[in-house]
Coordinates of C-alpha atoms and ligand atoms in Angstrom, one line a residue:
M8 CA 136.0 141.0 99.6
K9 CA 139.0 140.6 101.8
R10 CA 140.8 137.2 101.8
G11 CA 139.4 135.1 104.6
S12 CA 136.1 137.0 105.0
A13 CA 132.8 135.5 104.1
S14 CA 130.7 136.4 101.0
D15 CA 127.7 138.5 101.8
R16 CA 125.4 135.6 101.0
I17 CA 126.8 133.3 103.7
A18 CA 127.4 136.0 106.3
G19 CA 125.3 134.9 109.3
I20 CA 125.6 131.2 108.5
G21 CA 127.6 130.0 111.5
T22 CA 128.4 126.8 113.2
S23 CA 125.1 125.1 114.1
I24 CA 123.9 124.2 117.6
F25 CA 124.0 120.5 116.3
T26 CA 127.8 120.8 115.9
E27 CA 128.2 122.4 119.4
I28 CA 125.9 119.9 121.2
T29 CA 127.5 117.0 119.4
A30 CA 131.0 118.1 120.4
L31 CA 129.9 118.5 124.0
A32 CA 128.2 115.1 123.9
V33 CA 131.4 113.5 122.8
H34 CA 133.5 115.4 125.3
H35 CA 131.1 114.5 128.2
E36 CA 130.5 110.9 127.0
A37 CA 126.8 111.8 126.9
V38 CA 123.8 109.7 125.9
N39 CA 123.2 111.4 122.6
L40 CA 119.5 112.0 122.1
G41 CA 120.4 115.2 120.2
Q42 CA 121.2 114.5 116.6
G43 CA 118.5 112.8 114.5
F44 CA 120.0 109.5 113.4
P45 CA 119.3 105.9 114.4
D46 CA 122.0 104.2 116.5
F47 CA 120.7 100.7 115.7
P48 CA 121.7 98.5 112.7
A49 CA 120.1 99.0 109.3
P50 CA 117.9 96.1 108.1
D51 CA 119.7 93.2 106.6
F52 CA 117.9 93.2 103.3
V53 CA 119.0 96.8 102.8
K54 CA 122.6 96.2 103.7
Q55 CA 122.7 93.0 101.5
A56 CA 121.5 95.0 98.5
A57 CA 124.3 97.5 98.8
A58 CA 126.9 94.8 99.4
R59 CA 125.6 92.9 96.3
H60 CA 126.0 96.0 94.1
I61 CA 129.5 96.8 95.4
R62 CA 130.5 93.2 94.7
D63 CA 129.0 93.5 91.2
D64 CA 131.3 96.5 90.6
R65 CA 128.7 99.2 90.3
N66 CA 131.4 101.6 91.2
Q67 CA 131.5 104.3 88.6
Y68 CA 129.6 107.5 88.1
A69 CA 125.9 107.0 87.9
A70 CA 123.8 109.0 85.4
S71 CA 123.5 112.6 86.7
A72 CA 119.7 112.5 87.1
G73 CA 120.0 109.1 88.9
V74 CA 120.3 105.5 88.0
P75 CA 117.4 104.9 85.5
R76 CA 116.4 101.6 87.3
L77 CA 116.1 103.6 90.5
R78 CA 114.1 106.3 89.0
R79 CA 111.7 103.7 87.6
A80 CA 111.4 102.1 91.0
L81 CA 110.7 105.5 92.6
A82 CA 108.0 106.2 90.0
D83 CA 106.5 102.7 90.7
D84 CA 106.6 103.3 94.4
W85 CA 104.7 106.6 94.0
R86 CA 102.0 104.9 91.9
R87 CA 101.7 102.1 94.5
E88 CA 101.3 104.7 97.3
H89 CA 99.1 107.2 95.5
P90 CA 97.2 105.3 92.8
D91 CA 94.7 108.2 92.4
A92 CA 97.3 110.9 92.0
P93 CA 99.0 111.8 88.7
A94 CA 101.7 109.3 87.8
V95 CA 105.4 110.4 87.9
D96 CA 107.5 110.2 84.7
A97 CA 110.8 108.4 85.7
D98 CA 112.7 110.0 82.8
A99 CA 111.6 113.6 83.2
E100 CA 110.3 114.2 86.7
I101 CA 112.8 112.6 89.1
T102 CA 116.2 113.7 90.2
V103 CA 118.4 111.6 92.6
G104 CA 120.9 113.5 94.7
S105 CA 123.1 113.4 97.8
G106 CA 120.3 113.2 100.4
A107 CA 117.4 115.6 100.9
T108 CA 119.9 118.2 102.0
E109 CA 121.3 118.5 98.5
L110 CA 118.0 118.5 96.8
L111 CA 116.6 121.2 99.1
H112 CA 119.6 123.3 98.1
D113 CA 119.2 122.5 94.4
A114 CA 115.5 123.2 94.4
I115 CA 115.9 126.6 96.1
M116 CA 118.9 127.6 93.9
A117 CA 116.9 126.5 90.9
T118 CA 113.8 128.5 91.7
V119 CA 114.5 131.5 93.9
N120 CA 115.8 134.8 92.4
P121 CA 117.6 137.4 94.5
G122 CA 115.0 139.3 96.5
D123 CA 112.3 136.6 96.1
E124 CA 110.4 135.7 99.2
V125 CA 110.0 132.2 100.6
I126 CA 107.4 131.4 103.2
V127 CA 108.8 129.0 105.8
F128 CA 106.8 127.6 108.7
E129 CA 108.6 128.0 112.1
P130 CA 110.0 126.1 113.8
A131 CA 112.0 125.2 110.7
Y132 CA 114.5 122.6 109.9
D133 CA 117.9 124.3 110.0
A134 CA 118.8 124.0 106.3
Y135 CA 116.0 126.1 104.9
T136 CA 117.1 129.6 105.9
P137 CA 120.7 129.2 104.8
D138 CA 119.6 127.7 101.5
V139 CA 117.3 130.6 100.9
A140 CA 120.2 133.0 101.9
M141 CA 122.5 131.3 99.4
A142 CA 120.0 132.0 96.7
A143 CA 119.9 135.7 98.0
G144 CA 116.2 135.2 98.8
V145 CA 114.3 136.4 101.8
V146 CA 112.6 134.1 104.3
R147 CA 109.1 135.0 105.5
P148 CA 108.6 133.0 108.7
L149 CA 105.1 131.8 109.6
P150 CA 104.7 130.5 113.2
L151 CA 103.2 127.1 114.0
A152 CA 101.6 127.4 117.5
P153 CA 102.1 124.7 120.2
P154 CA 100.8 122.4 121.5
D155 CA 99.2 121.1 118.2
W156 CA 101.3 123.4 115.9
R157 CA 98.4 124.8 113.9
F158 CA 99.0 127.9 111.7
D159 CA 96.7 130.9 111.5
R160 CA 95.0 130.9 108.0
D161 CA 94.7 134.7 107.9
R162 CA 98.4 135.2 108.9
L163 CA 99.4 132.7 106.2
A164 CA 97.3 134.5 103.6
A165 CA 98.8 137.8 104.6
A166 CA 102.4 136.4 104.2
F167 CA 101.8 136.0 100.4
G168 CA 102.8 139.0 98.4
P169 CA 104.0 140.0 94.9
R170 CA 107.6 138.7 95.6
T171 CA 106.5 135.3 97.0
R172 CA 108.1 132.7 94.9
A173 CA 107.9 129.5 97.1
L174 CA 106.6 128.0 100.3
I175 CA 108.6 125.4 102.1
L176 CA 106.5 122.7 103.8
N177 CA 107.8 119.9 106.0
T178 CA 105.5 117.0 106.9
P179 CA 105.9 115.0 109.0
H180 CA 107.6 117.9 110.7
N181 CA 111.0 118.2 112.4
P182 CA 111.2 119.2 115.2
T183 CA 107.5 119.2 116.3
G184 CA 106.3 115.8 115.0
K185 CA 103.3 117.5 113.4
V186 CA 101.7 115.8 110.4
F187 CA 99.8 118.4 108.4
T188 CA 96.2 117.3 107.9
R189 CA 94.6 117.2 104.4
A190 CA 92.4 120.2 105.4
E191 CA 95.5 122.2 106.3
L192 CA 97.2 121.2 103.1
E193 CA 94.1 122.3 101.2
V194 CA 94.4 125.8 102.7
I195 CA 98.1 126.0 101.7
A196 CA 97.4 124.6 98.2
E197 CA 94.6 127.1 97.6
L198 CA 96.8 130.0 98.5
C199 CA 99.8 128.7 96.5
I200 CA 97.6 128.2 93.4
R201 CA 96.0 131.7 93.8
H202 CA 99.4 133.4 94.1
D203 CA 101.2 131.1 91.6
V204 CA 103.7 130.0 94.2
I205 CA 105.6 126.7 94.1
V206 CA 105.8 124.4 97.1
I207 CA 109.0 122.7 98.2
S208 CA 107.7 119.8 100.3
D209 CA 110.3 118.1 102.5
E210 CA 108.9 114.7 103.2
V211 CA 111.9 112.8 104.6
Y212 CA 109.8 111.3 107.4
S213 CA 107.0 110.2 105.1
E214 CA 107.0 106.6 106.4
I215 CA 107.2 107.4 110.1
V216 CA 103.7 108.3 111.3
F217 CA 101.7 107.1 114.4
D218 CA 98.3 106.4 115.7
G219 CA 96.5 106.4 112.4
A220 CA 97.9 109.8 111.2
A221 CA 98.2 109.7 107.4
H222 CA 101.0 111.4 105.5
V223 CA 99.4 113.3 102.6
P224 CA 101.9 114.6 100.0
I225 CA 100.7 118.0 99.0
A226 CA 101.6 117.1 95.3
T227 CA 98.6 114.7 95.4
L228 CA 96.1 117.5 95.9
P229 CA 94.3 118.8 92.8
G230 CA 96.3 121.3 90.9
M231 CA 99.4 120.8 93.0
A232 CA 101.5 118.3 91.1
E233 CA 102.4 121.0 88.5
R234 CA 103.8 123.4 91.2
T235 CA 105.3 121.0 93.8
I236 CA 108.8 119.8 94.3
T237 CA 108.5 116.7 96.6
I238 CA 111.8 115.8 98.4
R239 CA 112.4 112.4 100.0
S240 CA 115.3 110.5 101.3
M241 CA 116.1 106.9 102.1
G242 CA 118.1 107.9 105.2
K243 CA 115.3 108.0 107.8
T244 CA 113.1 105.3 106.2
F245 CA 115.8 102.6 106.0
S246 CA 118.0 103.8 108.9
V247 CA 120.9 104.6 106.7
T248 CA 121.4 108.4 107.1
G249 CA 125.0 108.1 106.0
W250 CA 124.2 106.7 102.6
K251 CA 122.9 110.0 101.5
V252 CA 120.4 109.0 98.7
G253 CA 117.6 111.5 98.3
W254 CA 115.3 112.4 95.4
A255 CA 113.1 115.2 94.1
I256 CA 109.9 114.6 92.3
A257 CA 108.8 117.7 90.2
P258 CA 107.1 118.4 86.9
A259 CA 109.4 118.3 83.9
P260 CA 110.1 122.1 83.6
L261 CA 111.0 122.3 87.3
T262 CA 113.0 119.0 87.2
A263 CA 115.1 120.5 84.3
T264 CA 116.1 123.4 86.5
I265 CA 116.8 121.2 89.5
R266 CA 119.0 118.9 87.3
A267 CA 120.8 122.0 86.0
V268 CA 121.9 122.9 89.5
H269 CA 122.5 119.3 90.6
Q270 CA 124.9 118.6 87.8
F271 CA 127.3 121.3 89.1
V272 CA 126.8 120.7 92.8
T273 CA 127.5 117.0 93.1
F274 CA 126.9 115.9 89.4
T275 CA 125.8 112.5 90.7
N276 CA 125.9 110.4 93.9
S277 CA 126.9 106.9 94.9
S278 CA 126.0 104.2 92.3
P279 CA 125.9 101.1 94.6
F280 CA 123.6 102.8 97.1
Q281 CA 121.3 104.0 94.3
E282 CA 121.2 100.5 92.8
A283 CA 120.5 99.1 96.3
L284 CA 117.5 101.4 96.8
A285 CA 116.1 100.2 93.4
D286 CA 116.0 96.7 94.9
V287 CA 114.9 97.8 98.4
L288 CA 111.8 99.7 97.4
P289 CA 109.8 96.8 95.9
A290 CA 111.2 94.4 98.6
A291 CA 110.1 96.8 101.4
A292 CA 106.6 97.1 99.9
A293 CA 106.3 93.3 99.7
N294 CA 107.8 92.2 103.0
G295 CA 105.8 94.4 105.5
Y296 CA 108.8 96.6 106.3
Y297 CA 106.9 99.8 106.6
T298 CA 104.3 98.4 109.1
Q299 CA 107.2 97.0 111.2
L300 CA 109.1 100.4 111.0
R301 CA 106.1 102.3 112.4
A302 CA 105.4 99.7 115.1
D303 CA 109.1 99.8 116.2
Y304 CA 109.1 103.6 116.3
A305 CA 105.8 103.8 118.2
R306 CA 107.4 101.5 120.8
R307 CA 110.5 103.7 121.0
R308 CA 108.4 106.8 121.3
D309 CA 106.5 105.3 124.2
L310 CA 109.7 104.3 125.9
L311 CA 111.3 107.7 125.6
S312 CA 108.0 109.4 126.7
Q313 CA 108.0 107.4 129.9
V314 CA 111.6 108.2 130.6
L315 CA 111.0 111.9 130.1
R316 CA 107.8 111.9 132.1
D317 CA 109.6 110.1 135.0
A318 CA 112.1 113.0 134.9
G319 CA 109.4 115.6 135.1
L320 CA 109.6 116.5 131.4
A321 CA 106.2 115.6 129.9
P322 CA 106.5 115.5 126.1
L323 CA 104.0 117.1 123.7
P324 CA 101.9 114.7 121.5
I325 CA 103.3 113.9 118.1
G326 CA 101.9 112.5 114.8
G327 CA 105.1 111.5 113.1
A328 CA 108.9 111.8 112.7
Y329 CA 111.2 110.6 115.5
F330 CA 111.5 113.5 118.0
L331 CA 109.8 114.4 121.3
L332 CA 109.6 118.0 122.6
T333 CA 109.5 118.9 126.2
D334 CA 108.9 122.3 127.9
V335 CA 111.9 123.3 130.0
A336 CA 109.9 125.8 132.1
P337 CA 108.5 123.2 134.6
L338 CA 112.1 122.6 135.7
G339 CA 112.7 126.3 136.3
F340 CA 114.4 127.1 133.0
T341 CA 113.6 130.2 130.9
D342 CA 116.2 129.4 128.3
D343 CA 116.2 126.2 126.2
V344 CA 119.8 126.7 125.0
A345 CA 121.1 127.0 128.6
F346 CA 119.0 123.9 129.5
C347 CA 120.5 121.8 126.8
R348 CA 124.0 123.0 127.5
G349 CA 123.5 122.2 131.2
L350 CA 121.9 118.8 130.4
V351 CA 124.8 117.6 128.3
T352 CA 127.5 118.9 130.6
G353 CA 125.8 118.3 133.9
A354 CA 123.8 115.2 133.3
G355 CA 125.4 113.6 130.3
V356 CA 122.3 113.6 128.0
A357 CA 122.3 115.5 124.7
A358 CA 119.2 117.2 123.5
I359 CA 118.6 120.1 121.0
P360 CA 117.1 123.4 122.0
T361 CA 114.3 124.3 119.6
S362 CA 114.7 128.1 119.7
V363 CA 117.5 127.6 117.1
F364 CA 114.8 126.6 114.6
Y365 CA 113.5 130.2 114.6
Q366 CA 114.8 133.3 112.8
D367 CA 114.1 135.2 116.0
P368 CA 114.9 132.8 118.9
G369 CA 113.3 135.3 121.2
S370 CA 109.9 134.5 119.7
A371 CA 110.3 130.7 120.3
P372 CA 108.6 128.6 123.0
R373 CA 111.3 127.1 125.3
L374 CA 111.4 123.5 124.3
A375 CA 114.1 120.8 124.1
R376 CA 114.1 118.1 121.4
F377 CA 114.9 114.5 122.2
C378 CA 115.4 111.9 119.4
F379 CA 114.0 108.4 119.9
A380 CA 115.6 106.8 116.9
K381 CA 117.8 104.9 119.4
R382 CA 118.2 101.4 120.8
D383 CA 116.1 100.7 123.9
A384 CA 119.4 100.5 125.8
T385 CA 120.3 104.0 124.8
I386 CA 117.0 105.4 125.8
L387 CA 117.0 103.6 129.1
A388 CA 120.6 104.7 129.8
A389 CA 119.3 108.3 129.7
A390 CA 116.8 107.6 132.6
P391 CA 119.1 107.7 135.6
R392 CA 121.2 110.5 134.1
L393 CA 118.0 112.7 133.5
A394 CA 116.9 112.0 137.1
R395 CA 120.4 113.0 138.4
G396 CA 120.7 115.9 136.0
L397 CA 117.7 117.7 137.2
V398 CA 119.9 119.7 139.5
L399 CA 121.5 121.6 136.6
P400 CA 124.0 124.4 136.5
G401 CA 123.1 127.6 134.7
R402 CA 119.5 127.7 135.8
Ligands
PLP14 C1 113.3 117.8 107.9 C2 114.6 117.2 107.4 N1 114.9 117.5 106.1 C3 116.0 117.0 105.5 C4 116.9 116.3 106.3 C5 118.2 115.8 105.6 O1 118.0 114.6 105.0 P1 119.2 113.8 104.3 O2 119.9 113.1 105.4 O3 118.6 112.9 103.3 O4 120.1 114.8 103.6 C6 116.6 116.0 107.6 C7 117.6 115.3 108.4 O5 117.7 115.4 109.6 C8 115.4 116.5 108.2 O6 115.1 116.3 109.5

């Protein structure tokens, strides 16, 4: 390898569209509905917990697998949420890391051998393909079809082969807002059991569901706990995406491999924020936080839906997470990337084109993703700009 050139494994991993749109948003002082993070304050009881632990000098390295008190709180939380599913062993089956991002990387590095295939539903969160590439694995994309983002059972069955090692699931799903139904998860589970494939289940939006949709962790289905790595994060649930506390729940042998990677990727992550989460989980279960979170997000979703509809951008229905997708074709666009570039530079509103969530962007429907994890004032500030911006350059 020449000095300055990339390793073969990371060739093709470039600057993401998120970086480009964010830079354009800053430059054009845009209303940023692009990146998926809340722009409103985190709850007081969450911030107070962290402040308390910093004051109490919980400032040194935490245990590599995670603060034991936090792992116990996570296991208790799992039992509270899923009393009928197998219990989780706090000592042997939980690893705490630097957000879901790190645990996705750890899980994939821990399980995928060079040449192994990994089935990924598309559109796919942008970390999955680079993570598989870094493990020298091969992504087998499987399309979800709009508007309800179902998958074709026969196509999924045909994607399994002798080299299939893992399937990456994301529910509630970014960017579509799809919440996989129990029936769909049963189809996936049956195939994974039959082909002895593990599931890496990204559930960072587990608490953000709407209109009676139920989040079902695939690990709670019969026969699945022993082959599932469930990945969660406190970032979305408690509006603290910068705190970067995530965790992986997996059976002991898989957990041992995840911990082996984790100890040499970050070794451990922030002690006071881990301690804070240990306090926050039981408090949130007792104080009605999750019900309020869902009600607040349903209201924000309705507000952004109205703003988009008024601009001629009717959003697709969603079951969870905090994004809305709109077809750019009714406004005369054939290219979602051009639409989003034009929207941020011409109208001052940032959104993310969803073709970047596909291995072959040419196969993607032309949709723009708008995030509603924003203050009402932010969402409302986008309204006149969207109306103005409908005469866009680059059409
Ligand atoms: C589907 C999905 N997985 C993982 C992450 C990253 O989570 P974390 O901030 O905990 O690293 C995100 C953040 O946007 C996401 O949308």
